[in-house]
Structure formats: C-alpha cells, structure tokens
CSV table of C-alpha atoms in Angstrom, one decimal:
chain,number,residue,atom,x,y,z
A,30,MET,CA,13.7,-20.9,-18.5
A,31,ALA,CA,16.2,-18.6,-16.8
A,32,PRO,CA,19.7,-19.9,-16.3
A,33,ALA,CA,20.8,-21.0,-12.8
A,34,GLN,CA,22.3,-18.3,-10.6
A,35,VAL,CA,26.1,-18.2,-10.9
A,36,HIS,CA,28.5,-16.6,-8.4
A,37,LEU,CA,32.1,-15.8,-8.9
A,38,ALA,CA,34.4,-17.0,-6.2
A,39,ASN,CA,35.5,-13.6,-5.0
A,40,GLU,CA,32.5,-11.6,-6.2
A,41,GLU,CA,32.0,-8.4,-4.2
A,42,SER,CA,28.7,-7.2,-3.0
A,43,ARG,CA,26.9,-4.5,-5.0
A,44,TRP,CA,25.4,-1.8,-2.7
A,45,PHE,CA,22.0,-0.2,-2.8
A,46,GLN,CA,20.4,2.4,-0.6
A,47,ALA,CA,16.7,2.2,0.4
A,48,SER,CA,14.8,5.5,0.4
A,49,LYS,CA,17.9,7.6,0.1
A,50,ARG,CA,16.3,10.8,1.4
A,51,GLY,CA,14.4,8.9,4.1
A,52,ASN,CA,10.9,9.4,2.7
A,53,GLY,CA,9.6,6.0,1.6
A,54,ILE,CA,8.6,2.7,3.0
A,55,GLY,CA,7.6,-0.4,1.0
A,56,LEU,CA,8.4,-3.9,-0.2
A,57,THR,CA,10.4,-5.5,-3.0
A,58,VAL,CA,10.2,-9.1,-3.8
A,59,LEU,CA,13.0,-10.8,-5.7
A,60,LYS,CA,13.1,-14.4,-7.1
A,61,THR,CA,16.2,-16.4,-7.8
A,62,THR,CA,16.6,-18.9,-10.8
A,63,GLY,CA,13.8,-19.7,-13.2
A,64,THR,CA,10.1,-19.5,-12.4
A,65,TYR,CA,9.7,-23.3,-12.4
A,66,GLU,CA,13.1,-24.3,-11.1
A,67,PRO,CA,12.9,-26.7,-8.0
A,68,ASP,CA,15.4,-24.6,-6.1
A,69,SER,CA,13.6,-21.3,-6.9
A,70,ARG,CA,13.6,-19.0,-3.8
A,71,VAL,CA,11.8,-15.8,-2.9
A,72,ILE,CA,13.3,-12.9,-1.1
A,73,PHE,CA,11.1,-10.3,0.6
A,74,ILE,CA,12.9,-7.0,1.3
A,75,TYR,CA,11.0,-4.8,3.6
A,76,VAL,CA,11.8,-1.1,4.1
A,77,LEU,CA,10.3,0.1,7.4
A,78,PRO,CA,10.0,3.6,8.9
A,79,LYS,CA,13.2,5.0,10.2
A,80,THR,CA,11.4,6.0,13.4
A,81,TRP,CA,11.1,2.2,14.1
A,82,ARG,CA,14.8,1.7,14.1
A,83,GLY,CA,15.9,0.6,17.6
A,84,SER,CA,19.2,1.2,19.4
A,85,ASP,CA,20.3,-2.3,18.3
A,86,ARG,CA,19.7,-1.3,14.7
A,87,GLY,CA,21.9,1.8,14.7
A,88,GLY,CA,19.7,4.2,16.6
A,89,ASN,CA,18.8,7.1,14.4
A,90,GLY,CA,21.5,6.6,11.8
A,91,PRO,CA,21.5,4.3,8.7
A,92,MET,CA,23.1,0.9,8.8
A,93,ALA,CA,24.6,-1.3,6.1
A,94,TRP,CA,23.4,-4.9,5.8
A,95,THR,CA,24.7,-7.8,3.7
A,96,PHE,CA,22.7,-10.7,2.4
A,97,ASP,CA,24.2,-13.7,0.6
A,98,VAL,CA,21.6,-16.1,-0.8
A,99,ASP,CA,24.1,-19.0,-0.9
A,100,TYR,CA,24.0,-19.1,3.0
A,101,ARG,CA,20.3,-19.1,3.4
A,102,SER,CA,18.2,-22.3,3.6
A,103,ALA,CA,14.6,-21.1,3.7
A,104,ASP,CA,12.5,-21.1,0.5
A,105,VAL,CA,11.3,-17.6,1.5
A,106,ASP,CA,13.9,-15.2,2.9
A,107,ILE,CA,13.0,-12.0,4.7
A,108,VAL,CA,15.3,-9.0,4.8
A,109,VAL,CA,14.3,-6.0,6.9
A,110,LEU,CA,15.8,-2.6,6.4
A,111,TYR,CA,14.9,0.9,7.5
A,112,GLU,CA,14.7,4.1,5.5
A,113,MET,CA,18.2,5.2,4.4
A,114,ASP,CA,19.8,1.8,5.2
A,115,TYR,CA,22.2,0.1,2.7
A,116,LEU,CA,21.9,-3.4,1.4
A,117,GLY,CA,24.7,-5.5,-0.2
A,118,LEU,CA,23.7,-8.2,-2.7
A,119,LYS,CA,25.4,-10.5,-5.2
A,120,GLY,CA,24.6,-12.3,-8.4
A,121,GLN,CA,21.1,-12.4,-9.9
A,122,CYS,CA,19.6,-10.6,-6.9
A,123,ALA,CA,21.9,-7.6,-7.3
A,124,GLU,CA,21.2,-7.6,-11.0
A,125,ALA,CA,17.4,-7.6,-10.5
A,126,LEU,CA,17.5,-4.9,-7.8
A,127,SER,CA,19.7,-2.7,-10.0
A,128,ARG,CA,16.9,-2.5,-12.5
A,129,LEU,CA,14.7,-0.8,-10.0
A,130,CYS,CA,17.2,1.9,-9.1
A,131,ARG,CA,16.7,5.5,-10.2
A,132,PRO,CA,18.9,8.6,-9.5
A,133,VAL,CA,17.5,11.1,-7.0
A,134,GLN,CA,16.3,14.3,-8.7
A,135,MET,CA,17.2,16.8,-6.0
A,136,ASN,CA,15.7,19.8,-7.9
A,137,THR,CA,12.3,18.3,-8.7
A,138,ASP,CA,11.1,17.1,-5.3
A,139,GLU,CA,12.2,18.8,-2.0
A,140,ASP,CA,11.2,16.0,0.4
A,141,GLY,CA,11.8,12.9,-1.8
A,142,ALA,CA,8.2,11.8,-1.9
A,143,THR,CA,8.5,10.9,-5.6
A,144,ASP,CA,11.9,9.3,-5.4
A,145,ALA,CA,12.4,5.6,-6.3
A,146,LEU,CA,12.6,3.2,-3.4
A,147,TRP,CA,16.1,2.1,-4.4
A,148,THR,CA,19.2,3.9,-5.6
A,149,THR,CA,22.7,2.4,-6.3
A,150,ALA,CA,25.3,3.4,-3.7
A,151,ASP,CA,29.1,3.3,-3.2
A,152,THR,CA,30.5,1.0,-0.5
A,153,PRO,CA,29.0,2.5,2.7
A,154,VAL,CA,31.3,3.9,5.5
A,155,VAL,CA,28.8,3.0,8.2
A,156,GLU,CA,28.7,-0.1,10.4
A,157,THR,CA,28.1,-3.3,8.3
A,158,ARG,CA,26.3,-6.4,9.6
A,159,ALA,CA,24.7,-9.5,8.2
A,160,VAL,CA,21.0,-9.4,7.9
A,161,GLU,CA,19.2,-10.1,11.2
A,162,SER,CA,15.8,-11.7,12.0
A,163,THR,CA,12.9,-9.4,12.8
A,164,PRO,CA,9.9,-10.3,15.0
A,165,PRO,CA,6.7,-11.2,13.0
A,166,SER,CA,4.9,-8.6,15.1
A,167,THR,CA,7.0,-5.8,13.5
A,168,LEU,CA,6.1,-7.0,10.0
A,169,ALA,CA,2.4,-7.3,11.0
A,170,GLY,CA,2.6,-3.7,12.3
A,171,PHE,CA,4.0,-2.6,8.9
A,172,TRP,CA,1.0,-4.0,7.0
A,173,GLU,CA,-1.5,-2.6,9.5
A,174,LEU,CA,0.1,0.9,9.3
A,175,ILE,CA,-0.1,1.0,5.5
A,176,ARG,CA,-3.4,-0.7,5.0
A,177,SER,CA,-5.2,2.4,3.6
A,178,LYS,CA,-2.3,3.2,1.3
A,179,LEU,CA,-2.0,-0.5,0.1
A,180,ARG,CA,-5.5,-0.6,-1.2
A,181,PRO,CA,-4.9,1.1,-4.6
A,182,ILE,CA,-1.9,-1.1,-5.1
A,183,VAL,CA,-3.7,-4.5,-4.7
A,184,GLU,CA,-7.0,-3.4,-6.3
A,185,ASP,CA,-5.1,-3.6,-9.6
A,186,PRO,CA,-2.6,-6.3,-8.7
A,187,PRO,CA,0.8,-6.4,-10.4
A,188,PRO,CA,2.1,-9.6,-11.9
A,189,GLY,CA,3.6,-11.9,-9.3
A,190,ILE,CA,1.6,-10.5,-6.4
A,191,SER,CA,0.5,-14.1,-5.5
A,192,LEU,CA,3.9,-14.4,-4.0
A,193,MET,CA,2.6,-12.4,-1.1
A,194,MET,CA,0.9,-15.6,-0.1
A,195,CYS,CA,4.3,-17.1,0.8
A,196,GLU,CA,5.2,-14.7,3.6
A,197,PRO,CA,2.9,-15.1,6.7
A,198,GLU,CA,2.5,-11.4,7.6
A,199,ALA,CA,2.0,-10.4,3.9
A,200,ARG,CA,-0.5,-13.2,3.4
A,201,GLN,CA,-2.5,-12.0,6.5
A,202,ALA,CA,-2.6,-8.4,5.3
A,203,PHE,CA,-3.5,-9.4,1.7
A,204,MET,CA,-6.4,-11.6,2.9
A,205,LYS,CA,-7.7,-8.9,5.3
A,206,LEU,CA,-7.8,-6.3,2.5
A,207,PHE,CA,-9.4,-8.8,0.1
A,208,LEU,CA,-12.3,-9.4,2.5
A,209,LEU,CA,-12.9,-5.7,2.9
A,210,LEU,CA,-12.8,-5.1,-0.9
A,211,ALA,CA,-15.0,-8.1,-1.5
A,212,GLU,CA,-17.6,-6.8,0.9
A,213,VAL,CA,-17.9,-3.6,-1.2
A,214,GLN,CA,-18.3,-5.6,-4.4
A,215,VAL,CA,-20.8,-8.0,-3.0
A,216,ALA,CA,-23.0,-5.1,-1.9
A,217,ARG,CA,-23.0,-3.9,-5.5
A,218,ARG,CA,-23.5,-7.4,-7.0
A,219,ARG,CA,-26.2,-7.8,-9.7
A,220,PRO,CA,-26.9,-10.7,-12.1
A,221,GLU,CA,-25.3,-10.1,-15.5
A,222,PHE,CA,-26.0,-11.3,-19.1
A,223,ILE,CA,-23.4,-13.9,-20.1
A,224,PRO,CA,-23.2,-15.7,-23.5
A,225,VAL,CA,-24.5,-19.2,-23.5
A,226,ALA,CA,-24.5,-22.0,-26.1
A,227,GLU,CA,-26.6,-25.1,-25.4
A,228,PRO,CA,-29.2,-27.5,-26.9
A,229,LEU,CA,-32.8,-26.5,-26.2
A,230,GLY,CA,-36.2,-27.9,-27.0
A,231,ALA,CA,-37.3,-24.6,-28.5
A,232,VAL,CA,-35.4,-22.0,-30.5
A,233,ARG,CA,-33.9,-19.2,-28.4
A,234,GLY,CA,-31.6,-16.5,-29.6
A,235,ARG,CA,-29.5,-17.5,-32.7
A,236,LEU,CA,-29.3,-21.0,-34.2
A,237,ILE,CA,-25.9,-22.5,-34.6
A,238,VAL,CA,-25.7,-23.6,-38.2
A,239,ASN,CA,-23.1,-26.3,-37.9
A,240,GLU,CA,-25.0,-27.9,-35.1
A,241,LEU,CA,-28.1,-28.0,-37.3
A,242,ILE,CA,-26.3,-30.2,-39.8
A,243,LYS,CA,-25.1,-32.5,-37.0
A,244,ARG,CA,-28.7,-32.6,-35.6
A,245,LYS,CA,-30.1,-33.7,-38.9
A,246,ALA,CA,-27.5,-36.3,-39.4
A,247,ASN,CA,-27.9,-37.8,-35.9
A,248,ARG,CA,-31.7,-37.3,-35.8
A,249,ARG,CA,-31.6,-35.4,-32.6
A,250,LEU,CA,-34.5,-33.3,-31.3
A,251,PRO,CA,-32.8,-30.5,-29.3
A,252,VAL,CA,-31.7,-27.4,-31.2
A,253,TRP,CA,-28.3,-25.8,-30.4
A,254,CYS,CA,-28.8,-22.0,-29.8
A,255,GLU,CA,-26.6,-19.1,-28.8
A,256,PHE,CA,-28.2,-16.5,-26.4
A,257,ASP,CA,-27.4,-14.2,-23.5
A,258,ASP,CA,-28.7,-15.5,-20.2
A,259,LEU,CA,-29.1,-13.4,-17.0
A,260,GLU,CA,-26.9,-15.2,-14.5
A,261,GLY,CA,-25.4,-14.5,-11.0
A,262,ASN,CA,-23.4,-17.7,-10.7
A,263,THR,CA,-20.4,-16.6,-12.8
A,264,GLN,CA,-16.7,-17.6,-12.7
A,265,ILE,CA,-15.8,-14.4,-11.1
A,266,TRP,CA,-18.1,-14.9,-8.1
A,267,GLN,CA,-17.2,-18.6,-7.9
A,268,ALA,CA,-13.6,-17.6,-7.5
A,269,ILE,CA,-14.4,-14.9,-4.9
A,270,ARG,CA,-16.6,-17.3,-2.8
A,271,LEU,CA,-13.8,-20.0,-2.8
A,272,ALA,CA,-11.2,-17.4,-1.8
A,273,VAL,CA,-13.5,-16.0,1.0
A,274,GLY,CA,-13.6,-19.6,2.4
A,275,ARG,CA,-9.9,-19.8,2.5
A,276,CYS,CA,-9.6,-16.4,4.1
A,277,SER,CA,-11.9,-17.4,6.9
A,278,GLN,CA,-9.4,-20.1,7.9
A,279,THR,CA,-6.4,-17.7,7.8
A,280,VAL,CA,-7.9,-14.8,9.7
A,281,LYS,CA,-9.6,-16.9,12.4
A,282,SER,CA,-7.7,-15.0,15.1
A,283,ASP,CA,-9.7,-11.9,14.2
A,284,ASP,CA,-13.4,-12.4,15.1
A,285,ARG,CA,-14.5,-9.4,13.2
A,286,LEU,CA,-13.0,-10.6,9.9
A,287,VAL,CA,-14.3,-14.2,10.5
A,288,GLU,CA,-17.8,-12.7,10.9
A,289,LEU,CA,-17.3,-10.7,7.7
A,290,ALA,CA,-16.2,-13.8,5.8
A,291,LEU,CA,-19.2,-15.7,6.9
A,292,GLU,CA,-21.5,-12.8,6.0
A,293,ILE,CA,-20.0,-12.6,2.5
A,294,ASP,CA,-20.3,-16.3,2.0
A,295,ALA,CA,-24.0,-16.2,3.1
A,296,ARG,CA,-24.7,-13.5,0.5
A,297,LEU,CA,-23.1,-15.6,-2.2
A,298,ASN,CA,-25.1,-18.8,-1.3
A,299,ASP,CA,-26.5,-18.9,-4.9
A,300,VAL,CA,-23.0,-19.3,-6.2
A,301,SER,CA,-21.7,-22.8,-6.8
A,302,ILE,CA,-18.5,-24.1,-5.2
A,303,GLY,CA,-16.4,-25.9,-7.7
A,304,SER,CA,-12.9,-27.2,-8.1
A,305,VAL,CA,-10.1,-24.7,-7.3
A,306,ALA,CA,-8.0,-26.1,-10.1
A,307,GLU,CA,-10.8,-25.6,-12.6
A,308,ILE,CA,-11.5,-22.0,-11.5
A,309,VAL,CA,-7.8,-21.1,-11.7
A,310,ARG,CA,-7.2,-22.6,-15.1
A,311,ARG,CA,-10.4,-21.7,-16.8
A,312,PRO,CA,-10.0,-18.6,-19.1
A,313,LEU,CA,-12.2,-15.7,-18.0
A,314,ARG,CA,-15.0,-15.0,-20.5
A,315,ASN,CA,-15.3,-11.4,-21.8
A,316,THR,CA,-18.4,-10.5,-19.7
A,317,ALA,CA,-19.8,-7.0,-19.3
A,318,ARG,CA,-18.7,-7.0,-15.7
A,319,MET,CA,-15.1,-6.9,-16.7
A,320,ARG,CA,-15.5,-3.2,-17.2
A,321,ASN,CA,-15.8,-3.0,-13.4
A,322,ARG,CA,-12.2,-2.5,-12.5
A,323,GLY,CA,-12.9,-2.8,-8.8
A,324,LEU,CA,-14.6,-6.2,-9.3
A,325,LEU,CA,-11.9,-7.4,-11.7
A,326,GLY,CA,-9.2,-6.4,-9.1
A,327,VAL,CA,-11.0,-8.4,-6.4
A,328,PHE,CA,-11.2,-11.4,-8.8
A,329,ARG,CA,-7.5,-11.2,-9.4
A,330,MET,CA,-6.9,-11.1,-5.7
A,331,ALA,CA,-9.1,-14.2,-5.3
A,332,LEU,CA,-7.0,-16.0,-7.9
A,333,ALA,CA,-3.8,-15.0,-6.1
A,334,ILE,CA,-5.3,-16.5,-2.9
A,335,LEU,CA,-6.4,-19.7,-4.6
A,336,ASN,CA,-3.2,-20.1,-6.6
A,337,ASP,CA,-0.7,-19.4,-3.8
A,338,ASN,CA,2.0,-21.8,-5.0
A,339,VAL,CA,5.3,-20.0,-5.4
A,340,LEU,CA,6.3,-22.0,-8.5
A,341,LEU,CA,3.1,-20.8,-10.3
A,342,ALA,CA,3.8,-17.1,-9.8
A,343,GLU,CA,4.6,-15.1,-12.9
A,344,LEU,CA,7.3,-12.6,-13.4
A,345,ALA,CA,6.4,-9.1,-14.6
A,346,ASP,CA,8.1,-9.6,-18.1
A,347,ASP,CA,11.1,-11.1,-19.7
A,348,GLU,CA,13.4,-8.2,-18.8
A,349,SER,CA,12.5,-8.3,-15.1
A,350,ASP,CA,13.8,-11.8,-14.5
A,351,GLY,CA,14.5,-12.1,-10.8
A,352,MET,CA,12.3,-9.1,-9.9
A,353,VAL,CA,8.7,-9.9,-9.2
A,354,PHE,CA,7.2,-6.7,-7.9
A,355,THR,CA,7.8,-3.7,-5.7
A,356,PHE,CA,5.9,-0.8,-4.2
A,357,LYS,CA,6.8,2.4,-2.3
A,358,ILE,CA,4.6,4.6,-0.1
A,359,ALA,CA,5.8,8.1,0.6
A,360,THR,CA,6.0,8.2,4.4
A,361,SER,CA,5.5,12.0,4.4
A,362,GLU,CA,2.0,11.4,2.9
A,363,LEU,CA,1.3,8.7,5.5
A,364,TRP,CA,2.4,11.1,8.3
A,365,GLU,CA,0.1,13.8,7.0
A,366,ASP,CA,-2.8,11.4,7.0
A,367,LEU,CA,-2.0,10.2,10.6
A,368,VAL,CA,-1.9,13.8,11.9
A,369,ALA,CA,-5.2,14.7,10.2
A,370,ASP,CA,-6.8,11.6,11.7
A,371,ALA,CA,-5.6,12.6,15.1
A,372,VAL,CA,-7.2,16.0,14.8
A,373,ASP,CA,-10.4,14.5,13.6
A,374,LEU,CA,-10.6,12.4,16.7
A,375,THR,CA,-10.8,15.4,19.0
A,376,ARG,CA,-14.1,16.8,20.3
A,377,ASN,CA,-14.0,20.4,19.1
A,378,TYR,CA,-11.9,20.3,16.0
A,379,ARG,CA,-12.3,18.9,12.5
A,380,ILE,CA,-10.4,18.7,9.3
A,381,ASN,CA,-11.6,20.4,6.1
A,382,ARG,CA,-10.8,18.0,3.4
A,383,SER,CA,-11.6,20.4,0.5
A,384,PRO,CA,-10.3,23.8,1.7
A,385,GLU,CA,-10.1,27.0,-0.3
A,386,ARG,CA,-6.8,27.6,-2.1
A,387,ARG,CA,-5.3,31.0,-1.9
A,388,VAL,CA,-2.9,33.0,-4.1
A,389,LEU,CA,0.3,34.3,-2.7
A,390,PHE,CA,1.2,36.5,-5.7
A,391,ASP,CA,-1.0,38.0,-8.3
A,392,GLY,CA,-1.2,35.6,-11.2
A,393,GLY,CA,0.6,32.9,-9.2
A,394,GLU,CA,-0.4,29.4,-8.5
A,395,ARG,CA,-3.0,28.8,-5.8
A,396,LYS,CA,-1.5,27.4,-2.6
A,397,ASN,CA,-2.9,24.8,-0.4
A,398,VAL,CA,-1.9,23.5,3.1
A,399,ASP,CA,-1.8,19.9,4.1
A,400,ILE,CA,-4.2,20.2,7.0
A,401,HIS,CA,-6.9,22.9,7.5
A,402,VAL,CA,-8.3,22.7,11.0
A,403,GLU,CA,-11.7,24.2,11.9
A,404,HIS,CA,-14.0,24.3,14.9
A,405,ARG,CA,-16.7,21.7,14.5
A,406,ASP,CA,-19.4,24.3,15.2
A,407,ALA,CA,-18.0,26.7,12.7
A,408,PRO,CA,-17.2,24.8,9.4
A,409,GLY,CA,-15.6,26.8,6.6
A,410,ASN,CA,-13.5,29.0,8.9
A,411,PRO,CA,-9.9,27.8,9.5
A,412,VAL,CA,-8.6,28.4,13.0
A,413,LEU,CA,-5.1,26.9,12.4
A,414,LEU,CA,-3.1,25.2,9.8
A,415,ILE,CA,-0.8,22.2,10.0
A,416,ASP,CA,1.9,21.2,7.5
A,417,GLY,CA,3.3,17.7,8.1
A,418,LYS,CA,7.1,17.2,7.9
A,419,TYR,CA,8.5,13.7,8.0
A,420,LYS,CA,11.8,14.9,9.3
A,421,LYS,CA,13.8,14.8,12.5
A,422,ALA,CA,11.8,16.6,15.2
A,423,ILE,CA,13.0,20.1,16.3
A,424,GLN,CA,12.0,22.3,19.2
A,425,ARG,CA,11.7,25.7,17.6
A,426,VAL,CA,10.6,26.8,14.1
A,427,THR,CA,13.9,28.8,13.9
A,428,ARG,CA,15.7,25.4,13.6
A,429,ALA,CA,13.7,24.3,10.6
A,430,SER,CA,15.2,24.6,7.1
A,431,MET,CA,14.8,28.0,5.6
A,432,ALA,CA,12.5,26.6,3.0
A,433,ASP,CA,10.2,25.3,5.7
A,434,GLN,CA,10.4,28.5,7.7
A,435,TYR,CA,9.4,30.6,4.6
A,436,GLN,CA,6.6,28.1,3.8
A,437,ILE,CA,4.9,28.2,7.3
A,438,TYR,CA,5.4,31.9,7.6
A,439,ALA,CA,3.6,32.4,4.2
A,440,TYR,CA,0.8,30.1,5.2
A,441,ALA,CA,0.2,31.9,8.6
A,442,ASN,CA,0.0,35.3,6.9
A,443,LEU,CA,-1.9,34.3,3.8
A,444,TRP,CA,-4.7,32.7,5.9
A,445,GLU,CA,-4.1,35.0,8.9
A,446,VAL,CA,-4.3,32.1,11.4
A,447,PRO,CA,-1.5,30.4,13.3
A,448,ALA,CA,0.3,27.6,11.5
A,449,VAL,CA,2.7,24.9,12.6
A,450,LEU,CA,5.0,22.3,11.2
A,451,ALA,CA,4.2,18.8,12.6
A,452,TYR,CA,7.2,16.5,13.1
A,453,PRO,CA,7.3,12.9,14.2
A,454,PHE,CA,9.4,11.5,17.0
A,455,SER,CA,10.1,8.2,18.7
A,456,GLY,CA,11.3,7.3,22.1
A,457,ASP,CA,10.4,8.8,25.5
A,458,SER,CA,9.8,12.4,24.5
A,459,LYS,CA,6.5,14.1,25.2
A,460,PRO,CA,4.1,15.7,22.6
A,461,CYS,CA,4.7,19.5,22.6
A,462,VAL,CA,4.0,22.8,20.8
A,463,HIS,CA,6.2,25.8,20.6
A,464,MET,CA,4.9,29.0,18.9
A,465,THR,CA,7.0,31.9,17.6
A,466,GLU,CA,5.9,35.3,16.2
A,467,ALA,CA,7.8,36.3,13.1
A,468,ALA,CA,9.2,39.8,12.8
A,469,ALA,CA,7.3,42.3,10.6
A,470,ASN,CA,4.3,40.2,10.1
A,471,ARG,CA,0.6,40.8,10.5
A,472,GLY,CA,0.4,39.2,14.0
A,473,SER,CA,0.0,35.6,13.0
A,474,GLN,CA,2.2,33.1,14.7
A,475,ALA,CA,4.1,30.1,13.4
A,476,GLY,CA,5.6,27.2,15.3
A,477,VAL,CA,6.2,23.5,15.6
A,478,MET,CA,4.3,20.6,17.0
A,479,ASN,CA,6.0,17.3,17.8
A,480,LEU,CA,3.9,14.1,17.9
A,481,PRO,CA,4.9,10.4,18.4
A,482,PHE,CA,5.0,8.3,15.3
A,483,PRO,CA,3.0,5.0,15.6
A,484,GLN,CA,5.2,2.1,16.6
A,485,PRO,CA,4.6,-1.6,15.5
A,486,GLY,CA,1.1,-2.6,16.5
A,487,GLN,CA,-0.2,1.0,16.4
A,488,THR,CA,-2.2,2.4,13.5
A,489,THR,CA,-2.8,5.9,14.9
A,490,ILE,CA,-0.7,8.5,16.6
A,491,PRO,CA,-0.5,7.3,20.2
A,492,VAL,CA,-1.9,10.5,21.8
A,493,GLU,CA,-5.2,10.7,23.7
A,494,SER,CA,-7.8,12.9,22.0
A,495,VAL,CA,-7.9,15.1,25.1
A,496,GLU,CA,-4.2,15.7,24.9
A,497,MET,CA,-4.4,16.4,21.2
A,498,GLU,CA,-7.1,18.9,21.8
A,499,ARG,CA,-5.0,20.6,24.4
A,500,LEU,CA,-2.1,21.0,21.9
A,501,LEU,CA,-4.5,22.4,19.3
A,502,ASN,CA,-5.8,24.9,21.8
A,503,LEU,CA,-2.2,26.1,22.5
A,504,ILE,CA,-1.8,26.7,18.8
A,505,ALA,CA,-5.2,28.4,18.2
A,506,THR,CA,-4.9,30.7,21.2
A,507,ALA,CA,-1.2,31.6,20.8
A,508,PRO,CA,-0.5,35.2,21.9
A,509,GLY,CA,-0.5,37.6,19.0
A,510,ASN,CA,-3.4,35.9,17.1
A,511,ALA,CA,-6.7,37.6,16.6
C-alpha cells in the first residue's frame, strides 16, 4: 500500500508544460494515495486544442494554472488546460507527473508530433490562475473530436483505463466506442472449441484417471472425461453482453446507439446473463479466441465497464504509483485528417489515399504529400496538393517559415500541380485561399488555405461542401498552372 500523501508547509509548486510546441492534445489521469485507500482521489488532466482557448483563457497565448489537491473536495477532479499551457502541482501529483516528462528533441521532429505530452518547466512568466471549471459540453466535444484517433488506444486498453468510468464525459465516450467495436466483433462471432471436464454416461475424449479411482470407490456410474466442446456461450461473450446492457442505459440520449445496443443484445441472445461479480473475478481461460486481439480488447473494455469502481482500478506498475495512464494525439495529424475529410465531402474532388511517391534527388528518399487531391472523374491524376500545418494561420505563403516555403515549392514543382499549406483558425475569420507564383519555377503555384478548426460539438471542419469546392477550384485554376 502506498504511503499517504504528505505536503510540506511551504512547499512550492513544481511546474509542467503541456504540449510545449503546441502539437498534442490528450488526457492524463493521476491518482492520490494508495489504490485501496478510502480517501483515494482521481485527477483527470485534459489538454485541449489551443484553437479552443477563449478570450477568458488567455486568448491565443499560453496560461499558467495552479492546482492544489488539498483544497478540492470531489473524489474526481477535472483540470482543463490548452496546448502550451503550464500547470503547477505539489506532492505526489507532481512526482507522478514528472515521470511522464521528456525533453523536447528539437532536431528530430520539426513540428513536435512525436514530443511527449508533458515537459518540466521553470516558473512561468505568464499570468497565473487557479484551475477553473469547464462546461461538460467542451469535454464531450473533445471526445467526439478524437473518436477515430482514440480507437487504437482503447482497443488494447492500458492498465487503469477503467478509471475513465469515473468521469461522465470520458465514460460516455468510452461506452460509445465500446459499442462500435463490439458490433464489429459480433459480426465475426463464431462458436469456438473450449476445454470441458464433466461426468458423462459414455466415454468422450480423455478419461480423468483420478476420477476413475473415486468413481470405483463411490460406485458411481458417470465417467469423468476431458474434451473440447464447440461453444458460443463463453465468458468473453457473457461479459460483452452484460456490458452492452449497461451501455444502453448510459447512452440512452443517443437513439442510434441505443438501437445498436439492442441489436447487439439480440444477436447474443444465446449467451447467458450471469452475475457481474462472477464474470469480473473469474480468470479467463486460455481459449483459441484469445489470439484475436480485437476481441480481447473489446473483452477488456467490457470488464472496465462492468468493474467501474475507482478503488478497484489498478496502477500500471509499482514505479508509476500515482500515475494511472496517459495518451497524446498529435493535433497536426488530426488536422490533416479533418482537411482530407472536408475535401472528400465535395462533389467533384476526392482524396487519393495511396498516392505515388516521387524522388526529389537521384538516389534520394521518395517524398509524399499529406493530401493528394484528384477529380472524381479522373482518378490517379493529381490536380492539387495540400500539406496540413497545425500552426497559426497566415495570409501569404511568403510569411510561412522558410522550411515550409521550401517544402511546398518543392511539392508544386515535383508534381507540377499547385500546392498549398492548409492552416487552422478560430474566431470570425472567413475561409480563404491566396496563391503565389515562385520566381524561376516551372509555372506551378504555391499558396495558403485557411480553414476554421472545429469547435466543441463539431467533428468536421465547419465549411459547407460548396464553399470548400469553391476554394479548391481557386487553387486548381490559379493563373500560371497548366
């Protein structure tokens, strides 16, 4: 059992920075005191997109926030930061978070996509405030935005992920994803051979020698045999069916998910419904189906849903006392996916998901662009290229960093089609495109395209498909392009 948390009277806060280079959103869950302590408490630390930062949260600049667990009364505390914000912690929480920190390697990753979510920091010189409450709708918007990126994380759940059941918005997101993944596995469900040992009136499989001795001594007729039986009513599916039933109560505000839960339950009508306590505590037998990582992941999610008591959640290992789990999603990759989806929603353009790579120098590495755009009626022939940049929006390509200018210039000339850098913005600005022809090139143009980043409650770029197509037409028909 971990020792109780101790604070020094004049202990100063230790400072940490979330997503130092502004390219990473995610969640970190910390836990105070021992796993089974009655005063055990959980702290959810959200890191949200910097484009969601309102004027009351520092506008476009980072803020510093302090959190003191001694002055909180809830069993589950929620701390909300934005990319590049600072957080001051004390005691066990600070010690746990420090184990997650990694220095930023400036020369290995230009945009910070592979940086750790947390780095240690000196006392910040920006405005400092105590942690403030955040509307549940904002947290719900976070989970909706990252749903596609969250899937590989929860398909192989880390230890302690059942703590997501403690925070309402995390719980809702977890259950929604569980139902979607369970639907896939139910469609693939087949009976499986499982080992069985039971008394029979006739010999089947292998006789159990010890039981033969008892049979003779007790003058019993049945013979104990070991054999493999084809069975669909297994522990895995029993747990999944029970969890689906719980989800149907939690997601009842979403008619589509309720209907999905009822459909899954109907397809599992041959699976018995037993005691939750028995399912959770029974060791999983080594069945052939355990080789199915997808099914095993859904089973673990089901156990997390059934066993949602905070005091039963396990820490990752002995050295991570206080830290339960964490994940980071590179916002630049999320932004690229959002831009690609916006293009795919247009009438006359489509994305080539497997484009041809091209060599810039003889013997050099083949280059690829984030987004290859083609006409729907002419697949295989790119008409323009888009490279997503999760950075502050600019109006002209000449104001981009030199590395980005060289990159987009090389793409435009290598593929001999116009190419643009796509930037996100927030606020009242309008989507726009500005093209520029580079000096001494082969006629191809490069430029920038600014698009609004989805706000809480939005899962796609809030631009009508007709407007998006107009912007793409401006790029594809820019003067100077063949």
